[in-house]
Short mmCIF file of C-alpha atoms in Angstrom, two decimals:
data_model
loop_
_atom_site.label_atom_id
_atom_site.label_comp_id
_atom_site.label_asym_id
_atom_site.label_seq_id
_atom_site.Cartn_x
_atom_site.Cartn_y
_atom_site.Cartn_z
CA MET A 1 8.64 -22.71 17.08
CA ILE A 2 5.11 -21.44 16.46
CA ARG A 3 2.36 -21.26 19.04
CA THR A 4 -1.12 -22.76 18.71
CA LEU A 5 -4.35 -20.95 19.53
CA ASP A 6 -7.37 -23.21 20.03
CA LEU A 7 -10.56 -21.30 19.27
CA ARG A 8 -12.78 -24.33 18.77
CA ALA A 9 -14.67 -23.71 22.00
CA GLU A 10 -14.88 -19.95 21.42
CA GLU A 11 -17.88 -18.08 20.09
CA LEU A 12 -16.78 -14.47 19.81
CA ALA A 13 -18.55 -11.56 18.18
CA ASP A 14 -15.15 -10.19 17.15
CA TYR A 15 -12.28 -12.61 16.64
CA GLY A 16 -10.09 -9.57 16.11
CA GLN A 17 -9.64 -9.57 19.88
CA VAL A 18 -7.62 -12.78 19.75
CA VAL A 19 -6.09 -13.16 16.28
CA PRO A 20 -2.29 -12.73 16.24
CA ARG A 21 -0.86 -9.32 15.43
CA ALA A 22 2.47 -7.59 15.99
CA ASP A 23 2.79 -4.53 18.19
CA VAL A 24 3.91 -1.64 15.98
CA ASP A 25 4.13 1.74 17.72
CA VAL A 26 4.17 4.37 14.99
CA ASP A 27 3.48 7.15 17.50
CA ALA A 28 6.75 6.40 19.31
CA ALA A 29 8.62 6.57 16.01
CA LEU A 30 7.14 10.03 15.37
CA ASP A 31 9.40 11.44 18.07
CA VAL A 32 12.39 10.12 16.13
CA VAL A 33 11.39 11.27 12.67
CA ARG A 34 9.99 14.71 13.55
CA PRO A 35 13.43 16.36 13.99
CA VAL A 36 14.69 14.56 10.87
CA CYS A 37 11.87 15.98 8.78
CA GLU A 38 12.27 19.43 10.28
CA GLN A 39 16.00 19.45 9.50
CA VAL A 40 15.34 18.46 5.88
CA ALA A 41 12.67 21.19 5.62
CA HIS A 42 15.02 23.89 6.92
CA HIS A 43 18.48 22.77 5.80
CA GLY A 44 17.80 20.80 2.63
CA GLU A 45 20.79 19.07 1.09
CA ALA A 46 23.00 19.59 4.14
CA ALA A 47 20.49 17.66 6.24
CA LEU A 48 20.32 14.88 3.64
CA ARG A 49 24.10 14.56 3.86
CA GLU A 50 24.05 14.45 7.65
CA PHE A 51 21.35 11.78 7.83
CA SER A 52 22.78 9.74 4.98
CA GLU A 53 26.07 9.51 6.88
CA ARG A 54 24.32 8.78 10.18
CA PHE A 55 21.72 6.25 9.07
CA ASP A 56 23.17 4.69 5.92
CA GLY A 57 26.88 4.97 6.66
CA VAL A 58 27.61 6.55 3.30
CA VAL A 59 26.99 9.82 1.45
CA PRO A 60 26.32 9.23 -2.25
CA PRO A 61 28.40 11.13 -4.84
CA SER A 62 25.15 12.95 -5.67
CA PHE A 63 21.66 12.44 -4.29
CA ARG A 64 20.16 12.25 -7.76
CA VAL A 65 21.52 9.18 -9.49
CA PRO A 66 23.05 10.07 -12.89
CA ALA A 67 21.45 8.52 -15.96
CA GLU A 68 24.70 6.77 -16.86
CA VAL A 69 24.71 4.94 -13.51
CA ILE A 70 21.18 3.68 -14.20
CA ASP A 71 22.19 2.64 -17.71
CA GLU A 72 25.23 0.82 -16.39
CA ALA A 73 23.10 -1.08 -13.87
CA LEU A 74 20.68 -2.09 -16.62
CA ASP A 75 23.50 -3.20 -18.92
CA SER A 76 24.98 -5.28 -16.09
CA LEU A 77 21.73 -7.03 -15.21
CA GLU A 78 21.98 -10.79 -15.56
CA PRO A 79 19.99 -11.92 -18.63
CA GLU A 80 17.93 -14.41 -16.63
CA LEU A 81 16.93 -11.76 -14.09
CA ALA A 82 16.26 -9.23 -16.84
CA SER A 83 13.94 -11.73 -18.52
CA ALA A 84 12.10 -12.46 -15.27
CA LEU A 85 11.65 -8.77 -14.48
CA THR A 86 10.50 -8.01 -18.02
CA GLU A 87 7.81 -10.70 -17.78
CA ALA A 88 6.71 -9.46 -14.35
CA ILE A 89 6.43 -5.92 -15.76
CA ARG A 90 4.46 -7.19 -18.75
CA ARG A 91 1.95 -8.96 -16.54
CA ARG A 92 1.56 -6.07 -14.10
CA ARG A 93 1.04 -3.69 -17.05
CA ALA A 94 -1.64 -5.97 -18.49
CA VAL A 95 -3.59 -5.88 -15.22
CA ALA A 96 -2.95 -2.13 -14.84
CA ARG A 97 -4.45 -1.48 -18.27
CA ALA A 98 -7.63 -3.20 -17.10
CA GLU A 99 -7.61 -1.01 -13.97
CA ALA A 100 -7.06 2.12 -16.01
CA ASP A 101 -10.46 2.85 -17.49
CA LEU A 102 -10.32 6.51 -16.59
CA SER A 103 -13.04 7.64 -18.97
CA PRO A 104 -15.19 10.47 -17.61
CA VAL A 105 -18.80 9.61 -16.78
CA GLN A 106 -21.58 12.16 -17.29
CA VAL A 107 -24.90 11.94 -15.45
CA GLY A 108 -27.84 13.97 -16.69
CA LEU A 109 -30.17 14.73 -13.78
CA ALA A 110 -32.67 16.98 -15.57
CA ASP A 111 -32.75 19.20 -18.65
CA GLY A 112 -29.68 21.42 -18.37
CA ALA A 113 -28.40 19.65 -15.21
CA LEU A 114 -25.21 17.68 -15.69
CA VAL A 115 -22.61 16.28 -13.29
CA GLU A 116 -19.45 14.82 -14.77
CA HIS A 117 -17.29 12.37 -12.85
CA ARG A 118 -13.79 13.11 -14.08
CA ILE A 119 -10.67 11.14 -13.08
CA VAL A 120 -7.43 13.12 -13.14
CA PRO A 121 -3.96 11.66 -12.52
CA VAL A 122 -1.75 13.11 -9.82
CA GLU A 123 0.84 15.35 -11.46
CA ARG A 124 3.99 14.32 -9.59
CA VAL A 125 4.63 11.29 -7.34
CA GLY A 126 7.53 10.14 -5.23
CA LEU A 127 7.94 6.39 -4.91
CA TYR A 128 9.92 4.81 -2.09
CA VAL A 129 11.77 1.51 -2.42
CA PRO A 130 13.26 0.01 0.77
CA GLY A 131 16.83 -1.19 1.10
CA GLY A 132 17.07 -2.73 4.56
CA LEU A 133 17.14 -6.50 4.96
CA ALA A 134 16.36 -7.06 1.27
CA PRO A 135 16.58 -4.77 -1.77
CA LEU A 136 12.96 -4.92 -2.92
CA ALA A 137 13.51 -4.29 -6.60
CA SER A 138 10.08 -5.77 -7.27
CA SER A 139 8.59 -2.80 -5.40
CA VAL A 140 9.90 -0.54 -8.16
CA LEU A 141 7.67 -2.14 -10.77
CA MET A 142 4.75 -2.47 -8.35
CA ASN A 143 4.78 1.31 -7.81
CA VAL A 144 5.92 2.60 -11.20
CA VAL A 145 3.70 0.52 -13.51
CA PRO A 146 0.33 1.65 -12.11
CA ALA A 147 1.58 5.25 -11.87
CA GLN A 148 2.52 5.13 -15.55
CA ALA A 149 -0.79 3.51 -16.48
CA ALA A 150 -2.62 6.28 -14.59
CA GLY A 151 -0.86 8.90 -16.71
CA VAL A 152 1.27 10.47 -13.96
CA GLU A 153 3.55 13.02 -15.67
CA GLU A 154 6.49 13.00 -13.24
CA ILE A 155 7.68 9.90 -11.40
CA ALA A 156 10.60 9.94 -8.96
CA VAL A 157 12.07 6.93 -7.15
CA ALA A 158 14.09 7.07 -3.93
CA SER A 159 15.99 4.18 -2.37
CA PRO A 160 18.69 4.13 0.34
CA PRO A 161 22.34 4.54 -0.68
CA GLN A 162 24.37 1.35 -0.29
CA LYS A 163 27.95 1.51 0.93
CA GLU A 164 28.94 -1.59 -1.04
CA PHE A 165 27.71 0.00 -4.28
CA GLY A 166 29.56 3.29 -4.04
CA GLY A 167 26.74 5.15 -2.32
CA TRP A 168 24.18 4.41 -5.04
CA PRO A 169 20.99 2.37 -4.47
CA HIS A 170 21.16 -1.36 -5.10
CA PRO A 171 21.99 -1.94 -8.79
CA THR A 172 18.95 -4.18 -9.31
CA VAL A 173 16.71 -1.34 -8.11
CA LEU A 174 18.43 0.97 -10.60
CA ALA A 175 18.16 -1.61 -13.37
CA VAL A 176 14.41 -1.95 -12.91
CA CYS A 177 14.13 1.84 -13.08
CA GLY A 178 16.02 1.60 -16.36
CA LEU A 179 13.67 -1.10 -17.66
CA LEU A 180 10.71 1.12 -16.85
CA GLY A 181 12.21 4.28 -18.33
CA VAL A 182 12.41 6.13 -15.00
CA ASP A 183 15.45 8.40 -14.89
CA GLU A 184 14.65 10.51 -11.82
CA VAL A 185 16.15 8.36 -9.08
CA TYR A 186 17.50 9.47 -5.70
CA ALA A 187 19.97 7.80 -3.36
CA VAL A 188 18.04 8.82 -0.26
CA GLY A 189 16.52 6.52 2.34
CA GLY A 190 14.29 6.50 5.38
CA ALA A 191 12.30 9.36 6.85
CA GLN A 192 14.58 11.88 5.16
CA ALA A 193 13.44 10.60 1.75
CA VAL A 194 9.80 11.22 2.66
CA ALA A 195 10.73 14.69 3.96
CA MET A 196 12.65 15.43 0.76
CA TYR A 197 9.56 14.55 -1.24
CA ALA A 198 7.23 16.51 1.03
CA TYR A 199 9.17 19.77 1.25
CA GLY A 200 11.36 19.62 -1.83
CA VAL A 201 15.10 20.24 -1.61
CA PRO A 202 16.48 23.09 -3.74
CA ASP A 203 18.84 21.94 -6.49
CA VAL A 204 18.12 18.29 -5.58
CA CYS A 205 14.46 17.27 -5.76
CA PRO A 206 11.24 19.25 -6.35
CA LYS A 207 8.40 18.49 -3.94
CA VAL A 208 5.82 15.89 -4.93
CA ASP A 209 2.06 15.58 -4.52
CA LEU A 210 1.87 11.93 -3.45
CA VAL A 211 4.26 9.47 -1.79
CA THR A 212 3.77 5.72 -2.14
CA GLY A 213 5.68 2.57 -1.34
CA PRO A 214 6.52 0.45 1.70
CA GLY A 215 9.25 1.09 4.26
CA ASN A 216 10.29 0.56 7.85
CA ILE A 217 8.52 2.10 10.84
CA TYR A 218 10.41 5.38 10.44
CA VAL A 219 9.25 5.72 6.84
CA VAL A 220 5.70 4.97 8.02
CA ALA A 221 6.00 7.55 10.82
CA ALA A 222 7.27 10.18 8.40
CA LYS A 223 4.33 9.51 6.09
CA ARG A 224 1.94 9.93 9.02
CA LEU A 225 3.67 13.13 10.15
CA LEU A 226 3.67 14.74 6.70
CA ARG A 227 0.29 13.53 5.51
CA GLY A 228 -1.67 16.58 4.40
CA ARG A 229 1.42 18.28 3.05
CA ILE A 230 1.61 15.26 0.76
CA GLY A 231 -0.81 12.49 -0.06
CA ILE A 232 0.21 8.99 0.99
CA ASP A 233 -0.92 5.55 -0.09
CA SER A 234 -1.02 3.92 3.35
CA GLU A 235 0.85 3.34 6.60
CA ALA A 236 2.17 -0.09 5.73
CA GLY A 237 3.39 -2.25 8.59
CA PRO A 238 5.26 -5.57 8.62
CA THR A 239 4.18 -8.10 6.00
CA GLU A 240 1.74 -10.83 6.93
CA ILE A 241 0.24 -14.01 5.50
CA GLY A 242 -2.93 -15.76 6.52
CA ILE A 243 -3.74 -19.26 5.28
CA LEU A 244 -7.18 -20.86 5.57
CA ALA A 245 -6.79 -24.61 5.10
CA ASP A 246 -8.57 -27.91 5.65
CA ASP A 247 -7.29 -31.48 5.72
CA SER A 248 -6.87 -31.50 1.93
CA ALA A 249 -3.94 -29.07 2.15
CA ASN A 250 -0.33 -30.12 1.63
CA PRO A 251 1.50 -29.43 4.94
CA ALA A 252 4.87 -28.96 3.22
CA TRP A 253 3.46 -26.33 0.89
CA VAL A 254 1.62 -24.52 3.68
CA ALA A 255 4.77 -24.46 5.81
CA ALA A 256 6.84 -23.15 2.91
CA ASP A 257 4.37 -20.31 2.35
CA LEU A 258 4.40 -19.35 6.04
CA ILE A 259 8.21 -19.28 5.90
CA SER A 260 8.24 -17.20 2.71
CA GLN A 261 6.71 -14.24 4.50
CA ALA A 262 8.54 -14.82 7.79
CA GLU A 263 11.86 -14.31 6.02
CA HIS A 264 10.93 -10.69 5.20
CA ASP A 265 11.18 -9.32 8.71
CA PRO A 266 11.41 -10.47 12.35
CA LEU A 267 8.02 -8.76 12.84
CA ALA A 268 6.38 -10.52 9.87
CA GLY A 269 3.18 -12.38 10.72
CA SER A 270 2.47 -15.95 9.61
CA VAL A 271 -0.95 -17.32 10.58
CA LEU A 272 -2.52 -20.66 9.67
CA VAL A 273 -6.24 -21.09 10.36
CA THR A 274 -7.40 -24.69 10.08
CA ASP A 275 -10.04 -27.12 11.28
CA SER A 276 -7.64 -30.04 10.94
CA GLU A 277 -5.44 -31.07 13.89
CA GLU A 278 -3.64 -33.46 11.56
CA LEU A 279 -2.72 -30.65 9.18
CA ALA A 280 -1.60 -28.49 12.10
CA ARG A 281 0.76 -31.22 13.32
CA GLY A 282 2.04 -31.79 9.81
CA VAL A 283 2.75 -28.09 9.29
CA GLU A 284 4.58 -27.88 12.64
CA ALA A 285 6.80 -30.80 11.60
CA GLU A 286 7.46 -29.24 8.20
CA LEU A 287 8.36 -25.91 9.76
CA GLU A 288 10.96 -27.64 11.93
CA ARG A 289 12.38 -29.44 8.90
CA GLN A 290 12.38 -26.54 6.42
CA VAL A 291 13.57 -23.79 8.75
CA ALA A 292 16.59 -25.83 9.82
CA ASP A 293 18.24 -25.27 6.44
CA ALA A 294 16.81 -21.82 5.63
CA PRO A 295 19.39 -19.11 4.75
CA HIS A 296 17.61 -16.57 7.01
CA ARG A 297 16.94 -19.05 9.81
CA GLU A 298 17.29 -16.63 12.73
CA ARG A 299 15.01 -14.03 11.19
CA ILE A 300 12.41 -16.68 10.37
CA LEU A 301 12.53 -18.21 13.85
CA THR A 302 12.00 -14.78 15.41
CA ALA A 303 8.99 -14.09 13.18
CA LEU A 304 7.39 -17.51 13.62
CA GLY A 305 7.98 -17.46 17.37
CA GLY A 306 6.57 -13.95 17.84
CA LYS A 307 3.11 -13.06 19.09
CA GLN A 308 2.14 -12.11 15.53
CA SER A 309 2.32 -15.73 14.30
CA ALA A 310 0.28 -18.79 15.23
CA ILE A 311 -1.58 -21.89 14.13
CA VAL A 312 -5.23 -21.19 14.92
CA LEU A 313 -7.51 -24.21 15.38
CA VAL A 314 -11.19 -23.70 14.50
CA ARG A 315 -14.27 -25.94 14.59
CA ASP A 316 -15.01 -25.71 10.89
CA LEU A 317 -14.47 -23.53 7.85
CA LEU A 318 -17.38 -21.26 8.76
CA GLN A 319 -15.63 -20.30 11.97
CA GLY A 320 -12.39 -20.16 10.00
CA LEU A 321 -13.90 -17.59 7.64
CA ASP A 322 -14.95 -15.47 10.63
CA VAL A 323 -11.40 -15.62 11.96
CA VAL A 324 -9.68 -14.70 8.68
CA ASP A 325 -12.17 -11.87 8.09
CA ALA A 326 -11.31 -10.53 11.55
CA TYR A 327 -7.60 -10.91 10.79
CA ALA A 328 -7.97 -9.11 7.41
CA ALA A 329 -4.60 -10.39 6.21
CA GLU A 330 -2.42 -8.53 3.78
CA HIS A 331 -2.13 -11.83 1.87
CA LEU A 332 -4.68 -14.63 2.32
CA GLU A 333 -4.21 -18.08 0.81
CA ILE A 334 -7.10 -20.56 0.50
CA HIS A 335 -6.02 -24.24 0.67
CA THR A 336 -9.35 -26.03 0.89
CA ARG A 337 -11.66 -28.21 -1.13
CA ASP A 338 -13.75 -25.97 -3.39
CA ALA A 339 -11.25 -23.17 -2.84
CA ASP A 340 -12.98 -20.92 -5.38
CA VAL A 341 -16.27 -21.20 -3.49
CA VAL A 342 -14.60 -20.54 -0.13
CA ALA A 343 -12.70 -17.55 -1.54
CA GLN A 344 -15.98 -15.96 -2.61
CA GLU A 345 -17.02 -15.85 1.05
CA VAL A 346 -13.97 -13.83 2.14
CA ARG A 347 -14.70 -10.16 2.78
CA ASN A 348 -11.47 -8.81 4.24
CA ALA A 349 -8.05 -9.37 2.68
CA GLY A 350 -5.53 -7.30 0.78
CA ALA A 351 -5.22 -10.01 -1.87
CA ILE A 352 -6.65 -13.53 -2.03
CA PHE A 353 -4.63 -16.43 -3.44
CA VAL A 354 -6.91 -19.26 -4.44
CA GLY A 355 -5.82 -22.90 -4.46
CA PRO A 356 -2.53 -24.72 -3.88
CA HIS A 357 -0.81 -23.32 -6.99
CA SER A 358 -1.34 -19.63 -6.17
CA PRO A 359 1.24 -18.94 -3.44
CA VAL A 360 1.91 -15.45 -2.11
CA SER A 361 5.37 -15.54 -3.71
CA LEU A 362 3.59 -15.50 -7.07
CA GLY A 363 1.88 -12.24 -6.14
CA ASP A 364 5.07 -10.78 -4.70
CA TYR A 365 6.74 -10.98 -8.08
CA ALA A 366 4.95 -11.93 -11.25
CA ALA A 367 1.22 -12.72 -10.94
CA GLY A 368 0.28 -9.35 -12.44
CA SER A 369 -1.45 -8.28 -9.22
CA THR A 370 -0.16 -5.58 -6.88
CA HIS A 371 2.03 -6.52 -3.94
CA VAL A 372 1.67 -3.16 -2.19
CA LEU A 373 -1.19 -4.14 0.10
CA PRO A 374 -2.86 -3.01 3.35
CA THR A 375 -1.42 -4.50 6.53
CA GLY A 376 -2.30 -4.53 10.22
CA GLY A 377 -5.99 -5.22 9.58
CA ALA A 378 -6.37 -2.21 7.27
CA ALA A 379 -7.76 -4.54 4.58
CA ARG A 380 -11.10 -4.11 6.39
CA HIS A 381 -11.32 -0.61 4.93
CA SER A 382 -8.47 -0.10 2.44
CA SER A 383 -7.26 -1.52 -0.86
CA GLY A 384 -3.91 -2.30 -2.40
CA LEU A 385 -1.95 0.10 -4.58
CA ASP A 386 -3.31 0.23 -8.12
CA VAL A 387 -3.94 2.69 -10.93
CA THR A 388 -6.70 4.47 -9.02
CA SER A 389 -4.25 5.18 -6.17
CA PHE A 390 -2.55 7.68 -8.48
CA CYS A 391 -5.76 9.43 -9.52
CA ARG A 392 -8.04 12.09 -8.14
CA ARG A 393 -11.77 12.01 -8.67
CA VAL A 394 -13.27 15.38 -9.62
CA HIS A 395 -16.93 16.23 -10.06
CA VAL A 396 -17.57 18.86 -12.74
CA VAL A 397 -20.98 20.49 -12.31
CA ARG A 398 -22.82 22.20 -15.21
CA TYR A 399 -26.34 23.58 -14.61
CA ASP A 400 -28.09 26.09 -16.80
CA ARG A 401 -30.46 28.77 -15.49
CA ALA A 402 -33.62 26.71 -15.83
CA ALA A 403 -32.09 23.69 -14.13
CA LEU A 404 -30.90 25.84 -11.20
CA ALA A 405 -34.35 27.42 -10.92
CA GLU A 406 -35.89 23.98 -10.35
CA LEU A 407 -33.82 23.66 -7.17
CA LEU A 408 -34.19 27.22 -5.90
CA ASP A 409 -36.75 26.38 -3.22
CA ALA A 410 -34.98 23.17 -2.16
CA ILE A 411 -31.62 24.92 -1.75
CA GLN A 412 -33.15 27.79 0.24
CA THR A 413 -35.00 25.35 2.49
CA MET A 414 -31.84 23.34 3.20
CA ALA A 415 -29.77 26.50 3.76
CA ALA A 416 -32.34 27.73 6.27
CA ALA A 417 -32.28 24.40 8.10
CA GLU A 418 -28.49 24.69 8.48
CA ASN A 419 -28.62 28.40 9.38
CA LEU A 420 -26.42 29.32 6.42
CA PRO A 421 -28.42 32.12 4.80
CA GLY A 422 -25.60 33.14 2.48
CA HIS A 423 -25.90 29.79 0.72
CA GLY A 424 -29.51 30.45 -0.15
CA ALA A 425 -28.80 34.05 -1.11
CA ALA A 426 -26.04 33.00 -3.51
CA VAL A 427 -28.63 31.08 -5.51
CA ARG A 428 -31.53 33.52 -5.08
CA ILE A 429 -29.52 36.50 -6.37
CA ARG A 430 -29.38 34.91 -9.81
CA PHE A 431 -33.16 35.25 -10.07
CA ALA A 432 -33.60 38.67 -8.49
CA GLY A 433 -34.83 40.09 -11.79
CA ASP A 434 -37.64 37.54 -11.79
CA GLY A 435 -39.14 38.96 -8.62
CA ALA A 436 -36.96 37.00 -6.18
CA ASP A 437 -35.38 39.59 -3.87
CA ALA A 438 -31.80 38.56 -3.07
CA THR A 439 -32.10 40.16 0.36
CA ASP A 440 -35.29 38.36 1.30
CA GLN A 441 -34.89 35.52 3.78
CA PRO A 442 -37.03 32.40 3.90
CA GLU A 443 -39.81 32.64 6.47
CA GLY A 444 -38.60 32.01 9.99
CA GLN A 445 -34.93 32.78 9.25
CA ALA A 446 -33.12 35.80 10.58
#
């Protein structure tokens, strides 16, 4: 069901050469999404109708979902689910408030020399919520809550139209929008949703400044294609879980956590790194037992049997840490003795789940953390979606005449070194009345 990689005899400088990973060819998908985006740019609503019919099998009654449809979805939400979502929102908001210290910082560098570090929210964002194999209503709150905490003025949500729901997005997606007070919702999916956000569609949706949220490879390709016209959060690939475990781990729990991510997508990655052969055998047996009765058995078997999933045997936890750092998992669980100590040694992971009672499922829904996380090894250089993802950092520079004068020689010297005389002249001209000739060049510069 799942392959085993034995790295116990290996001593590699970069375990990234051998750790499991799915092949995801975004460049190939660009050829598919480029004409879609161009059609939306040039033909607007007519193109949305064409692609909605072609890709989703239904054209919604209107691309913007009416407020009464959102209200109806919220009113119809089962009380137990409404309670669970409300608690998840409360916890994510509590963490977002801690992330949201957006106070400006001023640094005085000399008398009359001040640089202010100002954080400014993006004005308008477009959030994408996938339909696909599962309606990820939880992604609504994971995108909307930090955007609201950042102070974003305009928040739009797009999600694919669903034939079984009259062409509207999944009612749970709409209900969560209602819970969060978001009333600008669009029944548009896939690459065409990203294009709608990027170009704007007259009489449907104004263009946005930033697009966030996960999606399939065509959504990712559209984000890559249109990046620059819009900001994007990341190019998120298939979900993945890494687990670092020793012989103290419960094999049934480890297997269940590997399965939990495998059920997302046939390309989902599930990787166990362990120094215990006994645990590895126990997890293999539990996978056989638990998958047999799983509702999404075929999808899970495909994911676990793919090249992106494996049980990786290591000599010890030190080698295990090297392997998981090279893997840079979207989600990393630590099932070891002294799990807190081991977790402190991890450098690369989208989110770290410490100990046997902190499964990834907790983070997917209600831990208070973000579940929009870097995939495909991007955790080596990128972070998950949070309040700062919806902000711009602006330096505001205030120097008075005396403070600028202190740097006159330094600026002219650096401008000369870079052969950019106009830079030096732009400073020198301010002191021409003091005997500094704006047309003079520093010695040795033409």
